[in-house]
Short mmCIF file of C-alpha atoms in Angstrom, two decimals:
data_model
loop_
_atom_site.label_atom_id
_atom_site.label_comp_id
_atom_site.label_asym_id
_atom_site.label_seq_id
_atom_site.Cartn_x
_atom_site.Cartn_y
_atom_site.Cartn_z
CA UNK A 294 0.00 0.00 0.00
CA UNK A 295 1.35 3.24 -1.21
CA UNK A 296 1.53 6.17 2.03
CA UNK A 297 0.82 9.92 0.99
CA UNK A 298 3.33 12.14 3.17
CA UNK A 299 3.28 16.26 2.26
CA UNK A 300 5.32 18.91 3.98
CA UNK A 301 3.15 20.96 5.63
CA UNK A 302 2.49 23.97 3.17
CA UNK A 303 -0.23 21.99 1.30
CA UNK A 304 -2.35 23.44 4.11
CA UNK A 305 -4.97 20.27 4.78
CA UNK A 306 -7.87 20.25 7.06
CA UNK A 307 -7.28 17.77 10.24
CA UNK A 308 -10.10 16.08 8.45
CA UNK A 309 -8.62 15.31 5.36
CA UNK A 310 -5.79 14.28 7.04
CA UNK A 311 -7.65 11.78 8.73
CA UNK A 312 -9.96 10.57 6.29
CA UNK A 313 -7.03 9.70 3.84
CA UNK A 314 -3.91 8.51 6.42
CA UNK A 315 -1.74 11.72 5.46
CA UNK A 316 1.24 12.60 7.34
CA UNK A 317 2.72 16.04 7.22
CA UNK A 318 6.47 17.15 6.94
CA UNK A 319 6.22 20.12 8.87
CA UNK A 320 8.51 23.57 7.92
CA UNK A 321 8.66 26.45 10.05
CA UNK A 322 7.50 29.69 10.43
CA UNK A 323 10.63 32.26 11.12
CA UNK A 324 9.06 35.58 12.21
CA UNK A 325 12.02 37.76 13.25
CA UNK A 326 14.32 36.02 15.20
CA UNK A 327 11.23 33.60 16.39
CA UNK A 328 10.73 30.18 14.27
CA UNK A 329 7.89 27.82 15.33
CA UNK A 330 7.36 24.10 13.69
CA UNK A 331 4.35 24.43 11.27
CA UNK A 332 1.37 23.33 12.40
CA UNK A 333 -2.12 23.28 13.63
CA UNK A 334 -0.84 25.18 16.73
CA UNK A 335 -0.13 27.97 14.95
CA UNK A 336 -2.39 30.73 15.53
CA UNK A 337 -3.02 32.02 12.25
CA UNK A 338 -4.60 35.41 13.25
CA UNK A 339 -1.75 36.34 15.50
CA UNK A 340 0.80 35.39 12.54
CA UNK A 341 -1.47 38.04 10.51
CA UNK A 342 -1.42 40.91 13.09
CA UNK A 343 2.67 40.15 14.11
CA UNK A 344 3.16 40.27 9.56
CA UNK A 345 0.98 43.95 10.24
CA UNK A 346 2.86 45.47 12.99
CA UNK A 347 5.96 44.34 11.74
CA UNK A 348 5.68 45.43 7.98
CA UNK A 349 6.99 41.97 6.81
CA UNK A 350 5.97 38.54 6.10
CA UNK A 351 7.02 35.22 7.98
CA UNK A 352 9.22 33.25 5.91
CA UNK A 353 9.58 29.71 6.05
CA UNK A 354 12.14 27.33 6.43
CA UNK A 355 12.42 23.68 5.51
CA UNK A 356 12.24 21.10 7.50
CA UNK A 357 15.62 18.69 8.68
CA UNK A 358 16.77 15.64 7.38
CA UNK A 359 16.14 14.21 10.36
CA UNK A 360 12.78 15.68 11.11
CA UNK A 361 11.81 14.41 7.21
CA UNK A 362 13.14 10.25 8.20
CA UNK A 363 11.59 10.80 11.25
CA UNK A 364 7.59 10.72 9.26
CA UNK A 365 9.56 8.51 6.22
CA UNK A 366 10.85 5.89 8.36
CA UNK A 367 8.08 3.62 9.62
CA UNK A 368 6.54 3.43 6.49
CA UNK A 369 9.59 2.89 4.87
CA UNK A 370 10.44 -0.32 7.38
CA UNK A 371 6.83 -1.65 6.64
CA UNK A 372 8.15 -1.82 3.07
CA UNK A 373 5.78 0.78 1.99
CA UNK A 374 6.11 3.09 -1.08
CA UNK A 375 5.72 6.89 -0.01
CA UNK A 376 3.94 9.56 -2.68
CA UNK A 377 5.09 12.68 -1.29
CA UNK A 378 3.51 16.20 -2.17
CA UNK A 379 6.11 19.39 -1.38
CA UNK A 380 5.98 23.39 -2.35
CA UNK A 381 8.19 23.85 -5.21
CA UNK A 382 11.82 23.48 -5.31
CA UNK A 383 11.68 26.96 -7.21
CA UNK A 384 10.17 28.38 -3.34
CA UNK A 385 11.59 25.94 -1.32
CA UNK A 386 14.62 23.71 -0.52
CA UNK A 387 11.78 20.98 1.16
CA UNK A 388 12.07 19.00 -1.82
CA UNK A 389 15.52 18.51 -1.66
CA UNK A 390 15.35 17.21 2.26
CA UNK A 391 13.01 14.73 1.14
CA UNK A 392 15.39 13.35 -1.15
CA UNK A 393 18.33 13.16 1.25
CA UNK A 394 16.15 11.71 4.24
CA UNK A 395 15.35 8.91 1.45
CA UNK A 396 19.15 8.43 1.14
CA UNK A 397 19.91 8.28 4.32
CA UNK A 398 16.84 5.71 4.50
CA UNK A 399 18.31 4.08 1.39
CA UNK A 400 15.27 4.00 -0.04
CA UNK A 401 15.41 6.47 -3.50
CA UNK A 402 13.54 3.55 -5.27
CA UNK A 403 10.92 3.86 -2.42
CA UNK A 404 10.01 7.59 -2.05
#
């Protein structure tokens, strides 16, 4: 059985994340010198307001190798291919983490 992972901009509901066994590769969120994981924990209107006061956007910042086997590796022991969904590597260096957490996994042929 094939497992959908995503890093974490594709911006699901909890829902569909349920409904359809997705897992998330979470980024973060660097507001100043603040950088939070990427999540449902984030309060979204309070990231608006701090991007108003402050003049700026957040950026983001891609998630670690390790953080990346970390959701990877289970399904990759079960012997399970993995589908994974990422922002673009034109935006985003996620892409690229994916691909060296399936080295590290040895599993290229898998991911």
């Amino acid at each position: 059985m094939v497992k959908i992972i995503s890093d974490s901009t594709c911006d699901l509901s909890q829902e569909v994340l349920e409904r359809y066994d997705i897992d998330i590769i979470p980024l973060h969120i660097v507001k100043g010198d603040e950088e939070l994981e990427d999540g449902p924990q984030i309060d979204i209107h309070a990231l608006y307001e701090w991007a108003d006061k402050n003049k700026t956007t957040p950026k983001t910042s891609a998630p670690s190798i390790e953080t990346a086997m970390n959701v990877m590796r289970p399904y990759i022991d079960e012997g399970r291919e993995i589908i994974c969904f990422s922002i673009s590597s034109e935006m985003s260096t996620s892409i690229n983490v994916i691909r060296m957490a399936a080295e590290e996994l040895d599993a290229e042929d898998k991911v």
